[in-house]
């Protein structure tokens, strides 16, 4: 693995070895054991969309690994004035040891990797959010003690989170079911791959999807960049595509809930369900730090 542009860049072994190292780094951090595995290295962080978790966890992660992280706001870079990605890639490769990028188009991240000569990490595009999925898998494995054989149900938009969860979960031996409105399905190629490589179902029926689920995952109805579609999306999702007590009761009794955050209470998840599963959700947020530190060590050490 040279880059992490999307979950399909990782084999099952890649994923598990990142999770194992993440567990170790989490343990060491809790016990005050320093691990300067990226001493002297610099990560550039390009943001063309907002962020709280990704921004802070990558920057703190690099600091804790003995390296340095540089915030590069897309709008303040020449990139924002039209300098081509392929030129940016070749320039930044001469200064940095790795780049994390959050942007809109997956093609831009792929181009950065094609023209650059350093590891590229996708910090979210419209197509994928692999770093979040590593944290989710880490959290699920911590709580359930395994991934193989579990069922993940995703309720909501077939966008970046769903696309990446499908690939990550199926690779780790989980069953995957998604309930989404018509017209909001995940990427067609990803669904085709999932059907060929695991147990994957797609339905418009939330209760069908969550039956026997060990973990329910959801995400906002309108993602960053979809603000203008918010009304139309509300009509498609409202009243049906919500993780509430009734939906949770239809899953396994010990079903976990995961949410990448930020959450819109009263929309994709109710206040009650969110708060009763807050420990799992905020552990998931914390695990962004540990999983990404492990990922950076694998790619950049
Ligand atoms: N979940 C996630 O990526 O959060 P941020 O948008 O705050 O980075
Ligand atoms: N689907 C959301 C995830 C945010 C972390 C978005 O793209 O805005």
GROMACS .gro file of C-alpha atoms and ligand atoms in nm:
model
  317
    1UNK     CA    1   0.000   0.000   0.000
    2UNK     CA    2   0.161   0.328  -0.118
    3UNK     CA    3  -0.135   0.560  -0.067
    4UNK     CA    4  -0.480   0.550   0.090
    5UNK     CA    5  -0.705   0.699  -0.175
    6UNK     CA    6  -1.001   0.468  -0.114
    7UNK     CA    7  -1.074   0.154   0.090
    8UNK     CA    8  -1.011  -0.074  -0.205
    9UNK     CA    9  -0.642   0.029  -0.190
   10UNK     CA   10  -0.618  -0.182   0.127
   11UNK     CA   11  -0.616  -0.560   0.154
   12UNK     CA   12  -0.775  -0.724   0.455
   13UNK     CA   13  -0.423  -0.773   0.595
   14UNK     CA   14  -0.342  -0.404   0.542
   15UNK     CA   15  -0.656  -0.307   0.734
   16UNK     CA   16  -0.594  -0.547   1.020
   17UNK     CA   17  -0.230  -0.447   1.053
   18UNK     CA   18  -0.328  -0.078   1.072
   19UNK     CA   19  -0.588  -0.165   1.337
   20UNK     CA   20  -0.338  -0.372   1.537
   21UNK     CA   21  -0.084  -0.089   1.534
   22UNK     CA   22  -0.360   0.160   1.619
   23UNK     CA   23  -0.455  -0.047   1.926
   24UNK     CA   24  -0.090  -0.051   2.033
   25UNK     CA   25  -0.047   0.325   1.985
   26UNK     CA   26  -0.370   0.388   2.177
   27UNK     CA   27  -0.244   0.175   2.466
   28UNK     CA   28   0.097   0.348   2.466
   29UNK     CA   29  -0.061   0.694   2.458
   30UNK     CA   30  -0.286   0.608   2.754
   31UNK     CA   31   0.018   0.485   2.945
   32UNK     CA   32   0.242   0.780   2.867
   33UNK     CA   33   0.476   0.582   2.640
   34UNK     CA   34   0.614   0.807   2.365
   35UNK     CA   35   0.633   0.670   2.010
   36UNK     CA   36   0.825   0.916   1.787
   37UNK     CA   37   0.798   0.693   1.481
   38UNK     CA   38   0.778   0.984   1.233
   39UNK     CA   39   1.045   1.204   1.386
   40UNK     CA   40   1.146   1.480   1.145
   41UNK     CA   41   0.867   1.407   0.895
   42UNK     CA   42   0.616   1.664   0.770
   43UNK     CA   43   0.259   1.605   0.661
   44UNK     CA   44   0.079   1.864   0.447
   45UNK     CA   45  -0.296   1.883   0.509
   46UNK     CA   46  -0.494   2.032   0.220
   47UNK     CA   47  -0.852   2.127   0.307
   48UNK     CA   48  -1.104   2.235   0.046
   49UNK     CA   49  -1.395   2.156   0.282
   50UNK     CA   50  -1.454   2.217   0.655
   51UNK     CA   51  -1.328   1.981   0.922
   52UNK     CA   52  -1.299   1.942   1.298
   53UNK     CA   53  -1.200   1.578   1.359
   54UNK     CA   54  -0.982   1.519   1.055
   55UNK     CA   55  -0.793   1.844   1.093
   56UNK     CA   56  -0.725   1.806   1.465
   57UNK     CA   57  -0.658   1.432   1.471
   58UNK     CA   58  -0.404   1.445   1.187
   59UNK     CA   59  -0.225   1.745   1.337
   60UNK     CA   60  -0.214   1.603   1.689
   61UNK     CA   61  -0.126   1.262   1.547
   62UNK     CA   62   0.177   1.395   1.363
   63UNK     CA   63   0.289   1.586   1.673
   64UNK     CA   64   0.262   1.273   1.886
   65UNK     CA   65   0.463   1.076   1.632
   66UNK     CA   66   0.743   1.332   1.655
   67UNK     CA   67   0.664   1.495   1.321
   68UNK     CA   68   0.497   1.812   1.205
   69UNK     CA   69   0.171   1.885   1.025
   70UNK     CA   70   0.112   2.183   0.803
   71UNK     CA   71  -0.237   2.320   0.744
   72UNK     CA   72  -0.285   2.417   0.378
   73UNK     CA   73  -0.620   2.579   0.321
   74UNK     CA   74  -0.723   2.518  -0.039
   75UNK     CA   75  -0.856   2.870  -0.081
   76UNK     CA   76  -0.526   3.022   0.037
   77UNK     CA   77  -0.311   2.807  -0.189
   78UNK     CA   78  -0.243   2.877  -0.556
   79UNK     CA   79  -0.456   2.565  -0.608
   80UNK     CA   80  -0.753   2.786  -0.522
   81UNK     CA   81  -0.647   3.025  -0.803
   82UNK     CA   82  -0.628   2.748  -1.057
   83UNK     CA   83  -0.274   2.607  -1.028
   84UNK     CA   84  -0.310   2.251  -1.157
   85UNK     CA   85  -0.318   1.961  -0.910
   86UNK     CA   86  -0.046   1.788  -1.107
   87UNK     CA   87   0.191   2.082  -1.056
   88UNK     CA   88   0.095   2.118  -0.691
   89UNK     CA   89   0.169   1.746  -0.648
   90UNK     CA   90   0.519   1.774  -0.791
   91UNK     CA   91   0.604   2.086  -0.588
   92UNK     CA   92   0.473   1.957  -0.254
   93UNK     CA   93   0.648   1.622  -0.305
   94UNK     CA   94   0.978   1.809  -0.282
   95UNK     CA   95   0.898   1.961   0.059
   96UNK     CA   96   0.678   1.711   0.238
   97UNK     CA   97   0.680   1.342   0.339
   98UNK     CA   98   0.307   1.290   0.294
   99UNK     CA   99  -0.015   1.473   0.204
  100UNK     CA  100  -0.360   1.437   0.350
  101UNK     CA  101  -0.623   1.599   0.128
  102UNK     CA  102  -0.993   1.671   0.181
  103UNK     CA  103  -1.166   1.782  -0.134
  104UNK     CA  104  -1.467   1.724  -0.358
  105UNK     CA  105  -1.356   1.517  -0.655
  106UNK     CA  106  -1.196   1.176  -0.609
  107UNK     CA  107  -1.017   1.234  -0.941
  108UNK     CA  108  -0.820   1.520  -0.783
  109UNK     CA  109  -0.690   1.291  -0.509
  110UNK     CA  110  -0.600   1.026  -0.765
  111UNK     CA  111  -0.417   1.289  -0.972
  112UNK     CA  112  -0.223   1.409  -0.669
  113UNK     CA  113  -0.105   1.051  -0.616
  114UNK     CA  114  -0.027   1.000  -0.984
  115UNK     CA  115   0.194   1.308  -1.018
  116UNK     CA  116   0.335   1.327  -0.667
  117UNK     CA  117   0.607   1.103  -0.530
  118UNK     CA  118   0.499   1.087  -0.163
  119UNK     CA  119   0.213   0.901   0.012
  120UNK     CA  120  -0.132   1.059  -0.036
  121UNK     CA  121  -0.411   1.007   0.217
  122UNK     CA  122  -0.773   1.077   0.131
  123UNK     CA  123  -0.920   1.282   0.417
  124UNK     CA  124  -1.265   1.275   0.249
  125UNK     CA  125  -1.397   1.323  -0.101
  126UNK     CA  126  -1.748   1.294  -0.236
  127UNK     CA  127  -1.662   0.933  -0.319
  128UNK     CA  128  -1.477   0.806  -0.013
  129UNK     CA  129  -1.386   0.861   0.351
  130UNK     CA  130  -1.143   0.577   0.423
  131UNK     CA  131  -0.983   0.726   0.736
  132UNK     CA  132  -1.322   0.739   0.903
  133UNK     CA  133  -1.385   0.375   0.815
  134UNK     CA  134  -1.056   0.266   0.973
  135UNK     CA  135  -1.169   0.435   1.295
  136UNK     CA  136  -1.512   0.274   1.270
  137UNK     CA  137  -1.368  -0.074   1.221
  138UNK     CA  138  -1.126  -0.017   1.509
  139UNK     CA  139  -1.413   0.085   1.738
  140UNK     CA  140  -1.635  -0.205   1.637
  141UNK     CA  141  -1.350  -0.452   1.693
  142UNK     CA  142  -1.281  -0.299   2.036
  143UNK     CA  143  -1.642  -0.336   2.143
  144UNK     CA  144  -1.728  -0.668   1.978
  145UNK     CA  145  -1.386  -0.833   1.996
  146UNK     CA  146  -1.399  -0.923   1.625
  147UNK     CA  147  -1.521  -0.808   1.284
  148UNK     CA  148  -1.562  -1.136   1.095
  149UNK     CA  149  -1.920  -1.256   1.089
  150UNK     CA  150  -2.079  -0.934   1.221
  151UNK     CA  151  -2.355  -0.753   1.036
  152UNK     CA  152  -2.332  -0.380   0.964
  153UNK     CA  153  -2.646  -0.190   0.863
  154UNK     CA  154  -2.616   0.158   0.714
  155UNK     CA  155  -2.919   0.387   0.716
  156UNK     CA  156  -2.911   0.688   0.486
  157UNK     CA  157  -2.734   0.841   0.192
  158UNK     CA  158  -2.524   0.619  -0.036
  159UNK     CA  159  -2.243   0.875  -0.043
  160UNK     CA  160  -1.879   0.880   0.072
  161UNK     CA  161  -1.937   0.708   0.407
  162UNK     CA  162  -2.154   0.431   0.266
  163UNK     CA  163  -1.913   0.370  -0.024
  164UNK     CA  164  -1.616   0.329   0.208
  165UNK     CA  165  -1.799   0.133   0.477
  166UNK     CA  166  -1.920  -0.121   0.223
  167UNK     CA  167  -1.567  -0.196   0.107
  168UNK     CA  168  -1.411  -0.192   0.454
  169UNK     CA  169  -1.679  -0.407   0.614
  170UNK     CA  170  -1.694  -0.666   0.336
  171UNK     CA  171  -1.312  -0.693   0.328
  172UNK     CA  172  -1.316  -0.762   0.701
  173UNK     CA  173  -1.572  -1.041   0.663
  174UNK     CA  174  -1.877  -0.848   0.775
  175UNK     CA  175  -2.221  -0.868   0.619
  176UNK     CA  176  -2.347  -0.531   0.492
  177UNK     CA  177  -2.699  -0.402   0.440
  178UNK     CA  178  -2.794  -0.050   0.338
  179UNK     CA  179  -3.135   0.114   0.350
  180UNK     CA  180  -3.157   0.429   0.140
  181UNK     CA  181  -3.420   0.611  -0.065
  182UNK     CA  182  -3.441   0.545  -0.438
  183UNK     CA  183  -3.194   0.770  -0.620
  184UNK     CA  184  -2.953   0.783  -0.325
  185UNK     CA  185  -2.779   0.448  -0.375
  186UNK     CA  186  -2.403   0.399  -0.325
  187UNK     CA  187  -2.162   0.381  -0.617
  188UNK     CA  188  -2.277   0.111  -0.865
  189UNK     CA  189  -1.931  -0.044  -0.908
  190UNK     CA  190  -1.884  -0.071  -0.533
  191UNK     CA  191  -2.219  -0.244  -0.496
  192UNK     CA  192  -2.132  -0.485  -0.777
  193UNK     CA  193  -1.797  -0.563  -0.609
  194UNK     CA  194  -1.971  -0.612  -0.273
  195UNK     CA  195  -2.223  -0.859  -0.418
  196UNK     CA  196  -1.943  -1.058  -0.577
  197UNK     CA  197  -1.720  -1.055  -0.270
  198UNK     CA  198  -1.949  -1.084   0.030
  199UNK     CA  199  -2.301  -1.066   0.164
  200UNK     CA  200  -2.447  -0.734   0.054
  201UNK     CA  201  -2.808  -0.618   0.038
  202UNK     CA  202  -2.968  -0.290  -0.058
  203UNK     CA  203  -3.324  -0.203   0.026
  204UNK     CA  204  -3.552   0.096   0.080
  205UNK     CA  205  -3.680  -0.071   0.400
  206UNK     CA  206  -3.492   0.038   0.713
  207UNK     CA  207  -3.634  -0.250   0.920
  208UNK     CA  208  -3.520  -0.507   0.668
  209UNK     CA  209  -3.168  -0.364   0.671
  210UNK     CA  210  -3.127  -0.356   1.050
  211UNK     CA  211  -3.260  -0.708   1.112
  212UNK     CA  212  -2.992  -0.900   1.310
  213UNK     CA  213  -2.751  -0.605   1.283
  214UNK     CA  214  -2.458  -0.589   1.526
  215UNK     CA  215  -2.384  -0.230   1.434
  216UNK     CA  216  -2.596   0.044   1.280
  217UNK     CA  217  -2.416   0.331   1.108
  218UNK     CA  218  -2.567   0.650   0.975
  219UNK     CA  219  -2.458   0.983   0.829
  220UNK     CA  220  -2.619   1.316   0.746
  221UNK     CA  221  -2.887   1.344   0.476
  222UNK     CA  222  -2.705   1.631   0.304
  223UNK     CA  223  -2.324   1.624   0.299
  224UNK     CA  224  -2.078   1.907   0.254
  225UNK     CA  225  -2.127   2.050  -0.093
  226UNK     CA  226  -2.493   1.939  -0.107
  227UNK     CA  227  -2.634   2.236   0.084
  228UNK     CA  228  -2.845   2.346  -0.213
  229UNK     CA  229  -3.011   2.004  -0.229
  230UNK     CA  230  -3.097   2.004   0.141
  231UNK     CA  231  -3.473   2.062   0.093
  232UNK     CA  232  -3.508   1.797  -0.174
  233UNK     CA  233  -3.308   1.554   0.034
  234UNK     CA  234  -3.515   1.622   0.343
  235UNK     CA  235  -3.826   1.521   0.146
  236UNK     CA  236  -3.660   1.195   0.038
  237UNK     CA  237  -3.524   1.097   0.381
  238UNK     CA  238  -3.755   1.251   0.643
  239UNK     CA  239  -3.977   1.025   0.850
  240UNK     CA  240  -3.810   0.704   0.724
  241UNK     CA  241  -3.429   0.713   0.716
  242UNK     CA  242  -3.365   0.781   1.081
  243UNK     CA  243  -3.196   0.575   1.353
  244UNK     CA  244  -3.450   0.591   1.636
  245UNK     CA  245  -3.555   0.362   1.925
  246UNK     CA  246  -3.792   0.163   1.704
  247UNK     CA  247  -3.524   0.099   1.444
  248UNK     CA  248  -3.268   0.006   1.708
  249UNK     CA  249  -3.516  -0.235   1.869
  250UNK     CA  250  -3.537  -0.423   1.539
  251UNK     CA  251  -3.160  -0.497   1.544
  252UNK     CA  252  -2.974  -0.731   1.782
  253UNK     CA  253  -3.023  -0.639   2.151
  254UNK     CA  254  -2.655  -0.541   2.191
  255UNK     CA  255  -2.640  -0.348   1.863
  256UNK     CA  256  -2.384  -0.065   1.851
  257UNK     CA  257  -2.438   0.272   1.685
  258UNK     CA  258  -2.170   0.459   1.492
  259UNK     CA  259  -2.182   0.807   1.342
  260UNK     CA  260  -1.886   0.979   1.175
  261UNK     CA  261  -2.011   1.320   1.303
  262UNK     CA  262  -2.114   1.594   1.282
  263UNK     CA  263  -2.464   1.462   1.363
  264UNK     CA  264  -2.794   1.629   1.290
  265UNK     CA  265  -3.013   1.524   1.580
  266UNK     CA  266  -3.377   1.482   1.486
  267UNK     CA  267  -3.277   1.408   1.126
  268UNK     CA  268  -3.069   1.093   1.063
  269UNK     CA  269  -3.055   1.006   1.435
  270UNK     CA  270  -3.270   1.093   1.735
  271UNK     CA  271  -3.133   1.270   2.041
  272UNK     CA  272  -3.223   0.963   2.254
  273UNK     CA  273  -3.036   0.712   2.041
  274UNK     CA  274  -2.741   0.945   1.998
  275UNK     CA  275  -2.703   1.010   2.369
  276UNK     CA  276  -2.757   0.648   2.474
  277UNK     CA  277  -2.476   0.545   2.236
  278UNK     CA  278  -2.260   0.853   2.290
  279UNK     CA  279  -1.974   0.653   2.444
  280UNK     CA  280  -1.939   0.442   2.129
  281UNK     CA  281  -1.974   0.743   1.900
  282UNK     CA  282  -1.713   0.953   2.079
  283UNK     CA  283  -1.478   0.654   2.107
  284UNK     CA  284  -1.514   0.631   1.729
  285UNK     CA  285  -1.417   0.999   1.703
  286UNK     CA  286  -1.116   0.940   1.931
  287UNK     CA  287  -1.011   0.641   1.726
  288UNK     CA  288  -0.962   0.866   1.424
  289UNK     CA  289  -0.643   0.976   1.601
  290UNK     CA  290  -0.508   0.628   1.672
  291UNK     CA  291  -0.606   0.476   1.336
  292UNK     CA  292  -0.457   0.764   1.136
  293UNK     CA  293  -0.136   0.760   1.339
  294UNK     CA  294  -0.103   0.391   1.254
  295UNK     CA  295  -0.183   0.460   0.890
  296UNK     CA  296   0.078   0.738   0.868
  297UNK     CA  297   0.341   0.512   1.025
  298UNK     CA  298   0.264   0.240   0.769
  299UNK     CA  299   0.281   0.485   0.478
  300UNK     CA  300   0.545   0.735   0.584
  301UNK     CA  301   0.793   0.571   0.826
  302LIG     N1  302  -1.598   1.270   1.063
  302LIG     C1  303  -1.520   1.367   1.012
  302LIG     O1  304  -1.449   1.348   0.913
  302LIG     O2  305  -1.526   1.484   1.081
  302LIG     P1  306  -1.471   1.626   1.032
  302LIG     O3  307  -1.554   1.666   0.912
  302LIG     O4  308  -1.492   1.714   1.150
  302LIG     O5  309  -1.328   1.612   0.994
  303LIG     N1  310  -2.097   1.260   0.443
  303LIG     C1  311  -2.043   1.367   0.523
  303LIG     C2  312  -1.935   1.317   0.611
  303LIG     C3  313  -1.872   1.420   0.700
  303LIG     C4  314  -1.759   1.367   0.782
  303LIG     C5  315  -1.993   1.477   0.432
  303LIG     O1  316  -1.932   1.445   0.328
  303LIG     O2  317  -2.017   1.594   0.461
   0.00000   0.00000   0.00000
